[in-house]
Tab-separated table of C-alpha atoms in Angstrom:
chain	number	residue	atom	x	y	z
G	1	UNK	CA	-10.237	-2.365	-4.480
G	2	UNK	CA	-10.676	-1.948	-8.420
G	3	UNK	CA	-7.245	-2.540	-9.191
G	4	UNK	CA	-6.926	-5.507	-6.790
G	5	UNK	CA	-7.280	-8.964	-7.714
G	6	UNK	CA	-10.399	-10.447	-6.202
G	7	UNK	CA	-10.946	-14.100	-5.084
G	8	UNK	CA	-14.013	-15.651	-4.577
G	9	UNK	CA	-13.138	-18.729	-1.986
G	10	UNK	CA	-15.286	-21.775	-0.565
G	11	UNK	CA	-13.977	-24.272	2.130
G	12	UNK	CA	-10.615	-22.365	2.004
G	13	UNK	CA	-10.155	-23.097	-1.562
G	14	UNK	CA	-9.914	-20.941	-4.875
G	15	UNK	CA	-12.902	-21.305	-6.786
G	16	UNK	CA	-12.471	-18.411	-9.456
G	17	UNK	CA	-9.754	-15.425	-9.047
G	18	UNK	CA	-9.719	-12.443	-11.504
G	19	UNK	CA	-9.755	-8.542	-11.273
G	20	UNK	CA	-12.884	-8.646	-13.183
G	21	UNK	CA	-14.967	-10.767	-10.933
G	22	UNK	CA	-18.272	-9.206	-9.412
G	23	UNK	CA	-19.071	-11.826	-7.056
G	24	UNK	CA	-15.816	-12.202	-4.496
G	25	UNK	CA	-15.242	-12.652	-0.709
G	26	UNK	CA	-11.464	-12.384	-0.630
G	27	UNK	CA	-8.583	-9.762	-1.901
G	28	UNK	CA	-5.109	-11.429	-3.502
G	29	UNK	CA	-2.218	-10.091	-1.677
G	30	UNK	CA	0.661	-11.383	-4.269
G	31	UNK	CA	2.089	-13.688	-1.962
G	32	UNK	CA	2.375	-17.556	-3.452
G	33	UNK	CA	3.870	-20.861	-2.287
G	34	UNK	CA	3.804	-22.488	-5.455
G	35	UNK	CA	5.205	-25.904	-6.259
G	36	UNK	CA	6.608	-26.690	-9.848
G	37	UNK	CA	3.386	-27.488	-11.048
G	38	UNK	CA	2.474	-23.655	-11.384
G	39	UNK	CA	4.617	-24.125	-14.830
G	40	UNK	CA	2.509	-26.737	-15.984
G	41	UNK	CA	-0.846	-24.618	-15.227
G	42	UNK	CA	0.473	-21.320	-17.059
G	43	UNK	CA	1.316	-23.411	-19.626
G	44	UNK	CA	-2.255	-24.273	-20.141
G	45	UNK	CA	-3.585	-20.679	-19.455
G	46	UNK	CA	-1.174	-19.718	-22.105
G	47	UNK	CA	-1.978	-21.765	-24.768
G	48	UNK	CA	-5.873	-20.704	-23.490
G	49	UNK	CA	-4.905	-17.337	-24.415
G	50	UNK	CA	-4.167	-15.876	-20.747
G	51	UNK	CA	-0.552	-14.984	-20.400
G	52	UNK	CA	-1.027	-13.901	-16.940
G	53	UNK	CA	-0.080	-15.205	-13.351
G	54	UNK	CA	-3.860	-15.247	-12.020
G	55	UNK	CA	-4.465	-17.171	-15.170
G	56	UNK	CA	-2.148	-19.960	-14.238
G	57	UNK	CA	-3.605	-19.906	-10.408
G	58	UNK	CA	-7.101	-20.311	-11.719
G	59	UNK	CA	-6.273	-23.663	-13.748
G	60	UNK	CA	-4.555	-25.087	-10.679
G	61	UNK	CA	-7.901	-23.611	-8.658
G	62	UNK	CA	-9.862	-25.402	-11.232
G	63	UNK	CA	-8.198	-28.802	-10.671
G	64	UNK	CA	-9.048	-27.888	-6.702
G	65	UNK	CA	-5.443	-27.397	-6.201
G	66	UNK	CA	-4.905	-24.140	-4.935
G	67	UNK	CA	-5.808	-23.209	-0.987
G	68	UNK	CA	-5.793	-19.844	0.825
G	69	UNK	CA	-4.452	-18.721	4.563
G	70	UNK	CA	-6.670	-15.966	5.721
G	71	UNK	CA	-4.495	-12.850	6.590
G	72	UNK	CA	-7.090	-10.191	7.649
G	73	UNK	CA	-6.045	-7.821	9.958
G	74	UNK	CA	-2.362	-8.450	8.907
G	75	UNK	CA	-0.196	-5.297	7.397
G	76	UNK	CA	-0.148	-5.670	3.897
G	77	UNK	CA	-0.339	-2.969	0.433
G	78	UNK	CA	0.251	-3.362	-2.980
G	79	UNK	CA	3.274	-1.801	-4.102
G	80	UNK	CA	3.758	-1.308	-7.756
G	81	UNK	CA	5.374	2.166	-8.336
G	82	UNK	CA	7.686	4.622	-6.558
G	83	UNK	CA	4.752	6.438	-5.077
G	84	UNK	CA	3.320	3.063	-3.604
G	85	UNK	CA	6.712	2.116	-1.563
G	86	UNK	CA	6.905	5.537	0.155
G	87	UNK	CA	3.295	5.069	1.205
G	88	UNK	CA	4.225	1.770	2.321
G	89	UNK	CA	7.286	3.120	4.624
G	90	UNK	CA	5.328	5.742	6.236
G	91	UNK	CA	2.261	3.369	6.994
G	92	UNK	CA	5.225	0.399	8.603
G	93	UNK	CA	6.743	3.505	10.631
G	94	UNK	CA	3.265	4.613	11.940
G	95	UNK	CA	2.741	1.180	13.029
G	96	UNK	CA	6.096	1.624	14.440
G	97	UNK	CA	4.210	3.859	17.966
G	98	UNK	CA	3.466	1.452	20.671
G	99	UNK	CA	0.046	1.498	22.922
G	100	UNK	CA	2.186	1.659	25.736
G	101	UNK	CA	4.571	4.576	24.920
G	102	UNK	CA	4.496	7.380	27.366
G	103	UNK	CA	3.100	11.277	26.085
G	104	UNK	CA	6.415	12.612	25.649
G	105	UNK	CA	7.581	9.470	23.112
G	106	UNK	CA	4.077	9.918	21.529
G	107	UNK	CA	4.687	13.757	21.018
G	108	UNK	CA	8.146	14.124	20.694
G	109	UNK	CA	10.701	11.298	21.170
G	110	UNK	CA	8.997	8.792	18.129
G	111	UNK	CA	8.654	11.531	15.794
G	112	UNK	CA	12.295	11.869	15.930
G	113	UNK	CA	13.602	8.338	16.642
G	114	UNK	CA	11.519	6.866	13.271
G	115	UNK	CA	13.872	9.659	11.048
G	116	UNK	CA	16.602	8.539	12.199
G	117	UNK	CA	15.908	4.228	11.983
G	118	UNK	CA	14.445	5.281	8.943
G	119	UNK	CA	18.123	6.316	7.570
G	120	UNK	CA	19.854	3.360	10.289
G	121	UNK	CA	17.935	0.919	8.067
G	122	UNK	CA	20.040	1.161	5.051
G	123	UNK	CA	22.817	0.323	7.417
G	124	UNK	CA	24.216	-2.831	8.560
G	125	UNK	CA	23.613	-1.553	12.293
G	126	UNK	CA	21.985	-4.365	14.730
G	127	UNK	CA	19.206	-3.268	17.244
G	128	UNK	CA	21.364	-4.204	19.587
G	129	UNK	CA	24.380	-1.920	18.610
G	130	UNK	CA	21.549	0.700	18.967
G	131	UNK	CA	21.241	-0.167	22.558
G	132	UNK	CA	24.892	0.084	23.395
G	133	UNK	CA	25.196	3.668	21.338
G	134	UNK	CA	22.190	4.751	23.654
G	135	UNK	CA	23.754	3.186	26.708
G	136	UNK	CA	27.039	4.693	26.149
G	137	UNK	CA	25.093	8.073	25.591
G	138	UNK	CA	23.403	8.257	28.588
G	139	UNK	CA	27.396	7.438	30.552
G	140	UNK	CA	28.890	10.797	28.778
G	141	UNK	CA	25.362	12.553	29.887
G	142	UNK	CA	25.696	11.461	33.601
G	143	UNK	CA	29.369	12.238	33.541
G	144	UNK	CA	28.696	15.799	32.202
G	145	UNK	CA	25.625	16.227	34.857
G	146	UNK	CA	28.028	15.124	37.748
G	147	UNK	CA	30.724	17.869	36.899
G	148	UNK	CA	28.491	20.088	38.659
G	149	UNK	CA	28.772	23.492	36.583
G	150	UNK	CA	25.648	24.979	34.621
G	151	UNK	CA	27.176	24.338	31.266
G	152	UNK	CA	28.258	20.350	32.121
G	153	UNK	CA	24.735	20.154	33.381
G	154	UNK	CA	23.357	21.727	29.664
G	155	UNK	CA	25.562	19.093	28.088
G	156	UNK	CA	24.364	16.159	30.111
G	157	UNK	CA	20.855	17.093	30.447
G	158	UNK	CA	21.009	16.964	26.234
G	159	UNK	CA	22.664	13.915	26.004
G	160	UNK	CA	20.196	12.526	28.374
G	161	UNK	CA	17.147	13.355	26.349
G	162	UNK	CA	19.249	12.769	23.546
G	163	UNK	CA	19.602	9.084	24.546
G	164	UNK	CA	15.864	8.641	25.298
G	165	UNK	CA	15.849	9.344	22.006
G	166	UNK	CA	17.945	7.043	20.733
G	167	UNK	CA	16.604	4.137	23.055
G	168	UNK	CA	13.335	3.903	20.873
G	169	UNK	CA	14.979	3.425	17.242
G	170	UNK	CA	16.857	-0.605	19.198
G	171	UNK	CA	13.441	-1.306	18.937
G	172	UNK	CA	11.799	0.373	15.885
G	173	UNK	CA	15.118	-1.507	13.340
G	174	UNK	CA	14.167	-4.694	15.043
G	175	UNK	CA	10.404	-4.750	14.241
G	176	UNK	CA	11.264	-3.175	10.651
G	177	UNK	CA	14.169	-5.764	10.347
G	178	UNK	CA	12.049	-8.708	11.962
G	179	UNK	CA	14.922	-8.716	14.536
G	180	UNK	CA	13.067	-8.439	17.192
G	181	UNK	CA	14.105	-11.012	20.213
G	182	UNK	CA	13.297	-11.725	23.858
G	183	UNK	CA	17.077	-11.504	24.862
G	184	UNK	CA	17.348	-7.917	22.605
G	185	UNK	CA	13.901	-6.703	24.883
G	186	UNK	CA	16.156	-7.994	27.904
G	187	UNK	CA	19.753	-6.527	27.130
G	188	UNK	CA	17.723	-3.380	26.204
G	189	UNK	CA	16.026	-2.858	29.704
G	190	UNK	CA	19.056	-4.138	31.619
G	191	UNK	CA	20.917	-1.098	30.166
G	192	UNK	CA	18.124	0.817	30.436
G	193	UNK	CA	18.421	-0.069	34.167
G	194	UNK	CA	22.346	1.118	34.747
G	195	UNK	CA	21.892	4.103	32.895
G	196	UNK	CA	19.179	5.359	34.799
G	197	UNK	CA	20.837	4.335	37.697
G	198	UNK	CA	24.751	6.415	36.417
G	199	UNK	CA	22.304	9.390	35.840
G	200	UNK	CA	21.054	10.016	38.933
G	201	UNK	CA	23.909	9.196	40.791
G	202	UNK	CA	25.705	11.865	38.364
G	203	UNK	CA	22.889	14.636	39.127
G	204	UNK	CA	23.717	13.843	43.035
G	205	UNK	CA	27.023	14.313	43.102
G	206	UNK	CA	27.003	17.166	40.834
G	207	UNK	CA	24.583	18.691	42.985
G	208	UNK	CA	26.800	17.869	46.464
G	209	UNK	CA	30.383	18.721	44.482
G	210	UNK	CA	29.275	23.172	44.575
G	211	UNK	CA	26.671	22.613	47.874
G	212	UNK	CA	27.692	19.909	49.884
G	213	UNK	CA	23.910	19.532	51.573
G	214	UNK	CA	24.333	15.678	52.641
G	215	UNK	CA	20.044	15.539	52.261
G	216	UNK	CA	20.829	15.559	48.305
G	217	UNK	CA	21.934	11.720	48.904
G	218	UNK	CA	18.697	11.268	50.769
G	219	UNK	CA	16.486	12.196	47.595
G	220	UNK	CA	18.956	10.886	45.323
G	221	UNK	CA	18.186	7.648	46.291
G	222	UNK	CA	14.652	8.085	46.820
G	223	UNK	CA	14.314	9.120	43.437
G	224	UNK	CA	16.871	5.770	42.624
G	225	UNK	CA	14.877	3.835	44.463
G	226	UNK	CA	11.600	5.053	42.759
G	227	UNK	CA	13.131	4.832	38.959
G	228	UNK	CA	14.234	1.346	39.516
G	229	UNK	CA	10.919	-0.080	40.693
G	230	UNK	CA	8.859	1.957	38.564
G	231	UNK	CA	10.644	0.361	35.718
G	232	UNK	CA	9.939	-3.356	37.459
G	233	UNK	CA	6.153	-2.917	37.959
G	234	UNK	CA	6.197	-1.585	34.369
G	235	UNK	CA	5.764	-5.057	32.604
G	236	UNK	CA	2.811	-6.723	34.486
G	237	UNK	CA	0.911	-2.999	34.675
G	238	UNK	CA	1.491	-2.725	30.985
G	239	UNK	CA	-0.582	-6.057	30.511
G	240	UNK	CA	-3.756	-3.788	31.958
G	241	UNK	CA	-2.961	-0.688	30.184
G	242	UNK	CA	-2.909	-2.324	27.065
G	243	UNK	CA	-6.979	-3.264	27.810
G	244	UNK	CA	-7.393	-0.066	28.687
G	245	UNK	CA	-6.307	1.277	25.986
G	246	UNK	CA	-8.526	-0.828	23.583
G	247	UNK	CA	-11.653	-0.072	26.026
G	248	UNK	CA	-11.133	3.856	25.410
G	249	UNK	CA	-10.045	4.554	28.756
G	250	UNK	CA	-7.277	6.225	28.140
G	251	UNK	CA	-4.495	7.024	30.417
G	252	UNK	CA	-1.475	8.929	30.457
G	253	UNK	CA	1.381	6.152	30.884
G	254	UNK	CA	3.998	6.951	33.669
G	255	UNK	CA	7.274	5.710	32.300
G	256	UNK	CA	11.165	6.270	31.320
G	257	UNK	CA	10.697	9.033	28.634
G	258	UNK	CA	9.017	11.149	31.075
G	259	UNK	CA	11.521	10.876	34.041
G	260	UNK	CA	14.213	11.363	31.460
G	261	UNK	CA	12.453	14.371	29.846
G	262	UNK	CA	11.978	15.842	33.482
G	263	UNK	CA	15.951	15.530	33.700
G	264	UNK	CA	16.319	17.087	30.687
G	265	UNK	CA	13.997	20.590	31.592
G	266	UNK	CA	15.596	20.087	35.420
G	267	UNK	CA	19.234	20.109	33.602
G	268	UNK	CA	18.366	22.769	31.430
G	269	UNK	CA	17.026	24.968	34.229
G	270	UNK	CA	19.855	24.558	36.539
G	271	UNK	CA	17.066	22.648	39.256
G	272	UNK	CA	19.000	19.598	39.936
G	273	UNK	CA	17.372	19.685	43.392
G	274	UNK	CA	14.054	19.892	42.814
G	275	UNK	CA	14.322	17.710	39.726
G	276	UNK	CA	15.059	14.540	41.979
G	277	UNK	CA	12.570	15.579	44.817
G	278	UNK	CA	9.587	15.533	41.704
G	279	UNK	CA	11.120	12.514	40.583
G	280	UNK	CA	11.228	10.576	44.241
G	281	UNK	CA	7.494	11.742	44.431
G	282	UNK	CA	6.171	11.087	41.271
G	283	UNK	CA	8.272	7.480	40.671
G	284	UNK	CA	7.147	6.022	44.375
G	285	UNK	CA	3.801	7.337	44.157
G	286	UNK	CA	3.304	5.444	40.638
G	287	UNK	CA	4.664	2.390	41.716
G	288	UNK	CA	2.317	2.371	44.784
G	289	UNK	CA	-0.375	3.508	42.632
G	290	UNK	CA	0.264	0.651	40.316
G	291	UNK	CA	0.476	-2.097	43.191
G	292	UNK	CA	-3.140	-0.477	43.805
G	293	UNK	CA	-4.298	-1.428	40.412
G	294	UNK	CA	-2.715	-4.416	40.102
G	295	UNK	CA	-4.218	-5.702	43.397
G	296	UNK	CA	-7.592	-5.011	42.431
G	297	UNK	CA	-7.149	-6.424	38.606
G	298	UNK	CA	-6.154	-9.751	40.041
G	299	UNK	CA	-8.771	-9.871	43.912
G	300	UNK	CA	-11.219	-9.096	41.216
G	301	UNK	CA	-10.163	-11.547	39.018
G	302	UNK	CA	-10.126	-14.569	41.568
G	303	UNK	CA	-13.684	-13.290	42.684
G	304	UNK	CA	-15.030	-13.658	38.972
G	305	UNK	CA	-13.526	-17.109	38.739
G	306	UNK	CA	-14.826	-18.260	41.807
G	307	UNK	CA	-18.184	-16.915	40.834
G	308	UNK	CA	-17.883	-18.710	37.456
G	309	UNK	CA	-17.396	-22.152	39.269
G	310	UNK	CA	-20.333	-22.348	40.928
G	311	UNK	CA	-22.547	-25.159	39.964
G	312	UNK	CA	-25.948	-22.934	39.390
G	313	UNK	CA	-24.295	-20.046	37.286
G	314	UNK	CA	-22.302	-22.457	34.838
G	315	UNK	CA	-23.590	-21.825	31.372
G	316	UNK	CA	-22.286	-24.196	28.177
G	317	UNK	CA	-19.873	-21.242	26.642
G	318	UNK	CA	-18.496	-21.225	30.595
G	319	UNK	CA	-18.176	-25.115	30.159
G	320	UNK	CA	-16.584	-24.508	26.690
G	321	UNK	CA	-15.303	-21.231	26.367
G	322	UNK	CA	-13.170	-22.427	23.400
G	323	UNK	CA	-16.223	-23.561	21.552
G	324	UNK	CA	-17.709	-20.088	21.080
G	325	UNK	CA	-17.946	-18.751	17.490
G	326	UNK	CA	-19.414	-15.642	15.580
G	327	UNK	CA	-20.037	-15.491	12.130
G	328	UNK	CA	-19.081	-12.754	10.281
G	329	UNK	CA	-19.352	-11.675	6.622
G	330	UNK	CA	-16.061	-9.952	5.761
G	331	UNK	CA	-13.541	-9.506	2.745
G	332	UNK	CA	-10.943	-12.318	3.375
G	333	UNK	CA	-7.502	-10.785	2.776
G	334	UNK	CA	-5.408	-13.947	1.135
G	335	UNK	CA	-2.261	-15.356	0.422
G	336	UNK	CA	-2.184	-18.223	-2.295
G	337	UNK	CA	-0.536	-21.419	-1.976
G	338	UNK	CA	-0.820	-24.044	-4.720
G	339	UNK	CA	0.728	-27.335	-5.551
């Protein structure tokens, strides 16, 4: 804070700006709108003996020119040397984790997946592109799992984990790109959705080429079954998860990295059997679980809404939740815009 550029602001407007000021309530970030009269003002703070850009701003604050937008909370750092911009990349790639990833993308699959977008974002790669190289990944692994021999299963079981991988750096280019899209979000689940889909069907047949047990088809698509719908109750149950993440109640998130990390360990281990009877268990018994949850969230939610509606328990900040303000004393983060 001693090197920054403090503001002291009133109304939303610049009253005095300065590294040296001792009385302040907001921190320059270095981003201006300016229009041509900026020239004008560091003409005048020139010829006043300040050569300097905050010198101009505080002429055009003087005339009452020069408003702020209030961007507290909002990722920003000063970057003026070498050592400054690599601090800068590793704080935009820790932001890069989502609340909602699963254990095995917190412990092992981001750690690898920001490496590698951080050397796919010096290259003219779309996150989209990313999506298809995943996709296509996870097509060779299901191949290789439904040749049926230890090594093929090896191979695929790699690829597979491999393409988890892979599916979390679509994503992490977009955000760092400020690509991100509803359509990308949509192409990426849809392929998310066939792969899943050519995997198991690759472990199954695999499995039934060397054995020939027809009940391998019965869990097969039990375990189908329970990866598809687990992925379609993901999105409202995420909603929740999300609060309960910020309330401290932290739970362990059941999703794709974990049923295509069991795959892996299954592959590896030469269980293809018992991989897709844990994975018809666990998958169904989340996605009931989750209609559970969801049921309650939302009976509980009508009940509090009905409550609120009665005539003797409506308060004024019921009436007018909208209307319902704290004051706060904080440092005011800034950008400048001036005319």
């Amino acid at each position: 804070i001693e090197d920054a550029t403090k503001v002291l602001i009133e109304n939303d407007k610049i009253i005095d700006i300065g590294k040296e000021l001792t009385i302040y309530n907001g921190v320059d970030t270095g981003i201006f709108l300016c229009s041509p009269s900026i020239f004008d003002a560091l003409e005048e703070s020139i010829n006043n003996g300040n050569d300097t850009l905050s010198g101009g701003i505080r002429v055009l604050a003087d005339r009452g020119k020069m408003r702020t937008l209030d961007v507290s909370g909002k990722f920003w750092i000063d970057v003026d040397d070498t050592k400054a911009l690599k601090n800068a990349q590793s704080l935009l790639c820790r932001q890069l984790v989502k609340k909602t990833d699963g254990p095995v993308s917190k412990v092992l699959n981001r750690h690898i997946s920001i490496l590698i977008s951080r050397f796919l974002l010096k290259k003219n790669i779309t996150p989209n592109q990313i999506s298809v190289i995943s996709f296509i990944m996870s097509i060779i692994g299901a191949a290789f799992l439904s040749m049926g021999r230890y090594v093929s299963f090896v191979a695929g079981g790699v690829l597979v984990q491999l393409s988890s991988i892979i599916d979390g750096c679509d994503g992490e280019i977009a955000r760092l790109k400020f690509k991100t899209s509803q359509f990308g979000a949509w192409f990426d689940a849809v392929l998310d959705r066939y792969a899943d889909a050519l995997i198991i069907l690759g472990m199954v047949y695999g499995f039934w080429l060397f054995h020939h047990n027809v009940i391998i088809w019965i869990v097969g698509f039990l375990a189908l079954m329970g990866s598809l719908i687990n992925s379609y109750t993901a999105d409202k149950y995420d909603v929740i998860f999300r609060r309960t993440i910020t309330t401290k109640k932290w739970k362990i998130r059941f999703g794709r990295d974990i049923r295509l990390f069991i795959i892996f360990i299954g592959a590896l281990s030469n269980q293809i059997f018992i991989t897709l009877v844990i994975l018809s268990i666990l998958t169904n018994f989340e996605s009931i679980r989750r209609i559970i949850v969801l049921k309650n969230k939302y009976t509980n939610s009508f009940v509090e809404k009905w409550i609120d509606l009665k005539p003797s328990s409506l308060k004024s900040e019921q009436l007018l939740p909208g209307l319902k303000f704290q004051k706060t004393q904080h440092i005011q983060r800034t950008r400048r815009n001036g005319y």
